[in-house]
Short mmCIF file of C-alpha atoms and ligand atoms in Angstrom, two decimals:
data_model
loop_
_atom_site.label_atom_id
_atom_site.label_comp_id
_atom_site.label_asym_id
_atom_site.label_seq_id
_atom_site.Cartn_x
_atom_site.Cartn_y
_atom_site.Cartn_z
CA MET A 25 10.18 -9.98 2.19
CA ILE A 26 9.72 -8.63 -1.73
CA LYS A 27 12.28 -9.25 -4.42
CA LEU A 28 12.03 -8.04 -8.17
CA GLU A 29 14.57 -9.77 -10.43
CA ARG A 30 14.67 -8.19 -13.99
CA VAL A 31 11.04 -7.35 -14.18
CA SER A 32 9.56 -6.20 -17.42
CA LYS A 33 5.83 -5.34 -18.48
CA LYS A 34 4.90 -4.76 -21.81
CA TYR A 35 0.90 -3.81 -21.92
CA LYS A 36 -1.01 -5.39 -24.84
CA ASN A 37 -0.91 -2.02 -26.65
CA GLY A 38 3.04 -2.17 -26.87
CA THR A 39 3.62 0.19 -23.61
CA TYR A 40 6.80 -0.82 -22.06
CA ALA A 41 5.71 0.36 -18.41
CA LEU A 42 8.34 -1.33 -16.44
CA GLN A 43 11.86 -2.73 -18.02
CA GLY A 44 14.26 -4.76 -16.40
CA VAL A 45 13.64 -3.67 -12.52
CA SER A 46 15.52 -5.25 -10.13
CA LEU A 47 14.40 -4.60 -6.30
CA ASN A 48 14.76 -6.00 -3.12
CA ILE A 49 12.67 -5.07 0.01
CA LYS A 50 13.55 -6.10 3.35
CA LYS A 51 10.96 -6.86 5.65
CA GLY A 52 10.73 -3.77 8.12
CA ASP A 53 11.51 -1.50 5.08
CA PHE A 54 9.62 1.86 4.56
CA VAL A 55 9.87 2.71 1.00
CA PHE A 56 8.89 5.80 -0.82
CA PHE A 57 8.19 4.85 -4.94
CA VAL A 58 8.65 8.36 -6.89
CA GLY A 59 8.65 9.13 -10.28
CA PRO A 60 6.82 11.37 -13.05
CA SER A 61 3.03 10.53 -14.02
CA GLY A 62 3.92 7.12 -16.11
CA ALA A 63 7.03 6.24 -14.96
CA GLY A 64 5.51 2.93 -13.73
CA LYS A 65 4.85 3.55 -10.00
CA SER A 66 1.24 1.99 -10.42
CA THR A 67 2.22 -0.97 -12.68
CA LEU A 68 4.79 -2.12 -10.34
CA VAL A 69 2.07 -2.07 -7.48
CA LYS A 70 -0.40 -3.80 -9.57
CA LEU A 71 2.42 -6.69 -10.56
CA LEU A 72 2.81 -6.97 -6.52
CA LEU A 73 -0.99 -7.37 -6.05
CA LYS A 74 -1.05 -9.46 -9.01
CA GLU A 75 -3.61 -7.49 -10.68
CA GLU A 76 -1.50 -7.75 -13.85
CA ASN A 77 1.11 -10.25 -14.94
CA VAL A 78 4.94 -9.57 -15.38
CA THR A 79 6.01 -9.98 -19.20
CA SER A 80 9.22 -11.44 -17.97
CA GLY A 81 11.32 -11.75 -14.58
CA LYS A 82 10.75 -12.90 -11.28
CA ILE A 83 8.50 -11.71 -8.47
CA ILE A 84 9.05 -13.16 -5.19
CA VAL A 85 7.13 -12.48 -1.85
CA ASP A 86 7.89 -13.91 1.23
CA LYS A 87 10.19 -16.22 0.05
CA LYS A 88 7.95 -17.87 -2.44
CA ASP A 89 7.92 -17.33 -6.65
CA VAL A 90 4.74 -15.70 -7.18
CA THR A 91 5.45 -15.11 -10.59
CA HIS A 92 3.20 -17.69 -12.43
CA ILE A 93 1.14 -18.88 -9.54
CA HIS A 94 -2.26 -19.90 -10.07
CA ASN A 95 -5.25 -17.82 -9.83
CA ARG A 96 -6.97 -19.49 -6.92
CA ARG A 97 -3.39 -18.63 -5.07
CA ILE A 98 -4.11 -15.23 -5.72
CA PRO A 99 -6.12 -14.49 -2.60
CA PHE A 100 -3.77 -16.12 0.01
CA LEU A 101 -0.99 -13.71 -1.56
CA ARG A 102 -3.16 -10.77 -1.13
CA ARG A 103 -3.39 -11.42 2.46
CA LYS A 104 0.34 -10.84 2.59
CA MET A 105 -0.88 -7.32 1.51
CA GLY A 106 -2.82 -4.81 2.90
CA VAL A 107 -3.45 -2.27 0.59
CA VAL A 108 -4.65 1.69 0.93
CA PHE A 109 -5.50 3.95 -2.31
CA GLN A 110 -5.87 7.90 -2.67
CA ASP A 111 -9.69 7.59 -3.04
CA PHE A 112 -10.10 5.13 -0.09
CA ARG A 113 -12.48 2.87 -1.34
CA LEU A 114 -14.67 2.46 1.57
CA LEU A 115 -18.50 0.72 1.42
CA PRO A 116 -20.45 3.89 1.52
CA ASN A 117 -23.77 1.63 3.44
CA LYS A 118 -21.50 0.09 5.97
CA THR A 119 -20.21 2.23 9.25
CA VAL A 120 -16.99 2.13 10.09
CA TYR A 121 -16.90 -0.54 12.40
CA GLU A 122 -18.47 -2.90 9.39
CA ASN A 123 -15.95 -1.17 6.82
CA VAL A 124 -13.05 -2.86 8.85
CA ALA A 125 -15.13 -6.11 9.98
CA PHE A 126 -15.72 -6.72 6.64
CA ALA A 127 -12.29 -7.54 5.91
CA MET A 128 -12.17 -10.21 8.70
CA GLU A 129 -15.15 -11.63 7.14
CA ILE A 130 -13.73 -12.12 3.86
CA ILE A 131 -11.11 -14.36 5.68
CA GLU A 132 -13.39 -15.89 7.43
CA ALA A 133 -12.30 -14.75 10.88
CA SER A 134 -14.68 -16.03 14.07
CA HIS A 135 -17.34 -13.32 15.25
CA ARG A 136 -15.40 -13.41 18.45
CA ASP A 137 -11.27 -12.29 16.80
CA ILE A 138 -13.71 -9.64 14.88
CA ARG A 139 -15.23 -8.36 17.95
CA SER A 140 -12.08 -8.11 19.71
CA GLN A 141 -9.57 -6.82 16.74
CA VAL A 142 -12.02 -4.51 15.03
CA PRO A 143 -12.04 -2.09 18.11
CA MET A 144 -8.25 -2.73 18.75
CA ILE A 145 -7.57 -1.54 15.39
CA LEU A 146 -10.00 1.29 15.38
CA SER A 147 -8.02 2.72 18.88
CA ILE A 148 -4.74 2.49 17.12
CA VAL A 149 -6.26 4.57 14.39
CA GLY A 150 -7.56 6.98 16.34
CA LEU A 151 -11.39 6.31 15.53
CA SER A 152 -13.03 4.68 18.59
CA ASP A 153 -15.39 7.42 18.57
CA LYS A 154 -16.48 6.85 15.15
CA GLN A 155 -17.27 3.28 14.70
CA LYS A 156 -21.03 3.88 14.73
CA SER A 157 -20.36 6.62 11.58
CA TYR A 158 -20.55 6.16 7.94
CA PRO A 159 -17.79 7.06 5.40
CA SER A 160 -20.04 9.97 3.97
CA GLN A 161 -20.28 11.67 8.05
CA LEU A 162 -16.13 11.44 7.95
CA SER A 163 -13.32 13.97 6.83
CA GLY A 164 -11.04 12.71 4.23
CA GLY A 165 -8.45 11.88 6.56
CA GLU A 166 -10.71 9.98 8.85
CA GLN A 167 -11.85 7.92 6.03
CA GLN A 168 -7.95 7.47 5.16
CA ARG A 169 -7.91 6.27 8.70
CA VAL A 170 -10.44 3.67 7.93
CA SER A 171 -8.93 2.57 5.21
CA ILE A 172 -5.53 1.81 6.96
CA ALA A 173 -7.53 0.21 9.71
CA ARG A 174 -9.04 -2.10 7.51
CA ALA A 175 -5.68 -2.60 5.35
CA ILE A 176 -3.83 -3.61 8.66
CA VAL A 177 -6.81 -5.53 10.42
CA ASN A 178 -5.39 -8.79 9.40
CA ASN A 179 -1.81 -8.09 10.64
CA PRO A 180 -0.50 -8.58 6.88
CA PRO A 181 3.46 -8.41 6.48
CA ILE A 182 3.19 -5.84 4.02
CA LEU A 183 1.22 -2.52 3.42
CA ILE A 184 1.05 -1.00 0.02
CA ALA A 185 -0.13 2.77 -0.13
CA ASP A 186 -0.83 4.10 -3.26
CA GLU A 187 -1.00 7.89 -3.21
CA PRO A 188 -2.41 7.65 0.50
CA THR A 189 -2.33 11.42 0.66
CA GLY A 190 -3.49 12.23 -2.70
CA ASN A 191 -6.72 14.11 -1.38
CA LEU A 192 -5.82 15.47 2.00
CA ASP A 193 -4.30 18.39 3.39
CA PRO A 194 -1.00 18.99 4.54
CA GLU A 195 -2.43 18.52 8.45
CA ASN A 196 -4.22 15.37 7.55
CA SER A 197 -1.68 14.26 5.42
CA TRP A 198 0.76 14.16 8.42
CA GLU A 199 -1.43 12.72 10.29
CA ILE A 200 -1.57 9.87 7.86
CA MET A 201 2.28 9.75 7.82
CA LYS A 202 2.99 9.41 11.30
CA LEU A 203 0.31 6.85 11.37
CA LEU A 204 2.13 4.86 8.66
CA LYS A 205 5.19 5.13 10.14
CA SER A 206 3.88 3.83 13.71
CA ILE A 207 2.56 0.73 11.61
CA ASN A 208 6.08 0.48 10.17
CA ARG A 209 8.03 0.83 13.43
CA ARG A 210 5.79 -2.07 14.46
CA GLY A 211 7.66 -4.21 11.89
CA THR A 212 5.17 -4.28 8.92
CA THR A 213 7.14 -3.39 5.57
CA VAL A 214 5.56 -0.32 4.18
CA ILE A 215 5.55 0.74 0.17
CA MET A 216 4.07 4.11 -0.64
CA ALA A 217 3.83 5.71 -4.27
CA THR A 218 3.57 9.03 -3.72
CA HIS A 219 3.87 12.78 -5.78
CA ASP A 220 4.26 14.43 -2.34
CA LYS A 221 7.67 15.84 -2.69
CA GLU A 222 7.48 17.14 1.33
CA ILE A 223 6.27 14.43 2.94
CA VAL A 224 9.58 12.48 1.04
CA ASP A 225 11.90 15.07 1.93
CA ILE A 226 11.10 15.34 5.65
CA MET A 227 10.44 11.95 6.15
CA LYS A 228 13.93 10.46 5.50
CA GLN A 229 13.12 6.97 4.05
CA ARG A 230 14.32 4.58 1.38
CA VAL A 231 13.45 6.33 -2.03
CA VAL A 232 13.16 4.42 -5.14
CA GLU A 233 12.95 6.67 -8.25
CA LEU A 234 11.19 5.29 -11.29
CA LYS A 235 11.63 7.05 -15.03
CA LYS A 236 10.32 5.83 -17.99
CA GLY A 237 9.65 2.06 -16.45
CA ARG A 238 13.17 1.88 -14.79
CA ILE A 239 15.04 2.38 -11.81
CA LEU A 240 16.69 5.78 -11.98
CA ARG A 241 17.69 5.91 -7.95
CA ASP A 242 17.34 3.86 -5.00
CA GLU A 243 18.84 5.40 -2.14
CA GLU A 244 18.72 5.12 1.72
CA LYS A 245 17.26 8.25 3.47
CA GLY A 246 16.62 10.04 0.29
CA GLY A 247 14.72 12.77 -1.21
CA TYR A 248 12.10 13.53 -3.65
CA GLY A 249 14.80 14.64 -6.10
CA TYR A 250 13.62 16.10 -9.15
CA GLU A 251 10.99 18.59 -10.27
CA GLY A 252 7.30 18.09 -11.36
P1 LIG B 307 2.73 5.72 -13.05
O1 LIG B 307 1.97 5.17 -12.05
O2 LIG B 307 3.99 5.97 -12.60
O3 LIG B 307 2.10 6.97 -13.41
P2 LIG B 307 1.70 3.76 -14.70
O4 LIG B 307 2.37 2.36 -14.26
O5 LIG B 307 0.38 4.13 -14.56
O6 LIG B 307 3.00 5.17 -14.17
O7 LIG B 307 2.32 3.93 -16.32
C1 LIG B 307 3.42 3.39 -16.49
C2 LIG B 307 3.59 3.24 -18.26
O8 LIG B 307 2.16 2.37 -18.79
C3 LIG B 307 2.75 4.95 -18.87
O9 LIG B 307 3.07 4.96 -20.25
C4 LIG B 307 0.92 4.58 -18.90
O10 LIG B 307 0.68 5.01 -20.07
C5 LIG B 307 1.41 2.93 -19.47
N1 LIG B 307 0.05 2.18 -18.97
C6 LIG B 307 -0.31 2.01 -18.02
N2 LIG B 307 -1.38 1.15 -17.58
C7 LIG B 307 -1.59 0.72 -18.87
C8 LIG B 307 -2.58 -0.32 -19.84
N3 LIG B 307 -3.50 -0.62 -18.95
N4 LIG B 307 -2.71 -0.52 -20.90
C9 LIG B 307 -1.55 0.36 -22.07
N5 LIG B 307 -0.67 0.92 -21.07
C10 LIG B 307 -0.56 1.17 -19.73
P1 LIG B 308 8.87 10.23 15.37
O1 LIG B 308 9.23 9.11 14.30
O2 LIG B 308 10.16 11.06 15.15
O3 LIG B 308 7.92 9.94 16.10
P2 LIG B 308 6.52 11.21 13.55
O4 LIG B 308 6.00 9.51 13.44
O5 LIG B 308 5.72 11.99 14.20
O6 LIG B 308 8.30 10.91 14.24
O7 LIG B 308 6.88 11.81 12.32
C1 LIG B 308 7.20 11.02 10.99
C2 LIG B 308 8.00 12.42 10.30
O8 LIG B 308 6.94 13.22 10.27
C3 LIG B 308 8.94 12.93 11.30
O9 LIG B 308 10.30 12.88 10.30
C4 LIG B 308 8.09 14.43 11.61
O10 LIG B 308 9.20 15.00 11.55
C5 LIG B 308 7.48 14.42 10.51
N1 LIG B 308 6.26 15.25 10.71
C6 LIG B 308 5.59 14.70 11.49
N2 LIG B 308 4.47 15.86 11.78
C7 LIG B 308 4.73 17.01 11.05
C8 LIG B 308 4.34 18.29 10.47
N3 LIG B 308 2.76 18.80 11.14
N4 LIG B 308 4.67 18.95 9.53
C9 LIG B 308 6.14 18.57 8.94
N5 LIG B 308 6.50 17.23 9.41
C10 LIG B 308 5.74 16.26 10.42
#
């Protein structure tokens, strides 16, 4: 589903954020990206989303080489990837329903599809009774579930979560992890960058550890593996 071949990223100020990173993520994988601050996790996520361009190397998504795709093709690439952030990034003046519907409006889905799909997805994330609430009226865990609903409502094959439990207590974090795992079980490839040692150690999924821009370790059923 995603292939990186010797990817390097050097920022304008000369920092090498990634160096010679090669990685193969298959359809249906669940992968944790771990590593200390500055290891290159966010840069990796930004390259996948085409928020930044590689300095050298190749990125293949869904069998297509997207390394040098034209700017006007980027929206089509992003439709393949739902994204969830630590800080939720919901629209404060829209209800739960409207936040999720908005993701479908952007891709010009029909009103009919929106009316059927949004309640269905909200029931998957357990928020059927909160459709008319505004983000400020929800707990952190509920807000993150709205952002997951928004990320998956258009059925992307890939879900990227950047520190999705970073602002949540352990109980809400586990609710989010159960949800991500159940989305993964239905066939979506899930990539999650995290600092949450307990979650990584208990979930026993594939772990890719980055350090100073290089892959230190890539293990099936790995653990968090480093201190701090
Ligand atoms: P992580 O997400 O693992 O904390 P990052 O990808 O954010 O790591 O950072 C990797 C390295 O790249 C760090 O040394 C960081 O300071 C540097 N870096 C990140 N973004 C930029 C940028 N826009 N300009 C210059 N250097 C950057
Ligand atoms: P399963 O795949 O067995 O149905 P779940 O999807 O419920 O498991 O949870 C995924 C993983 O998270 C499992 O390894 C489970 O043991 C762990 N887990 C779920 N809830 C908690 C919790 N509250 N505390 C610690 N671990 C948990």
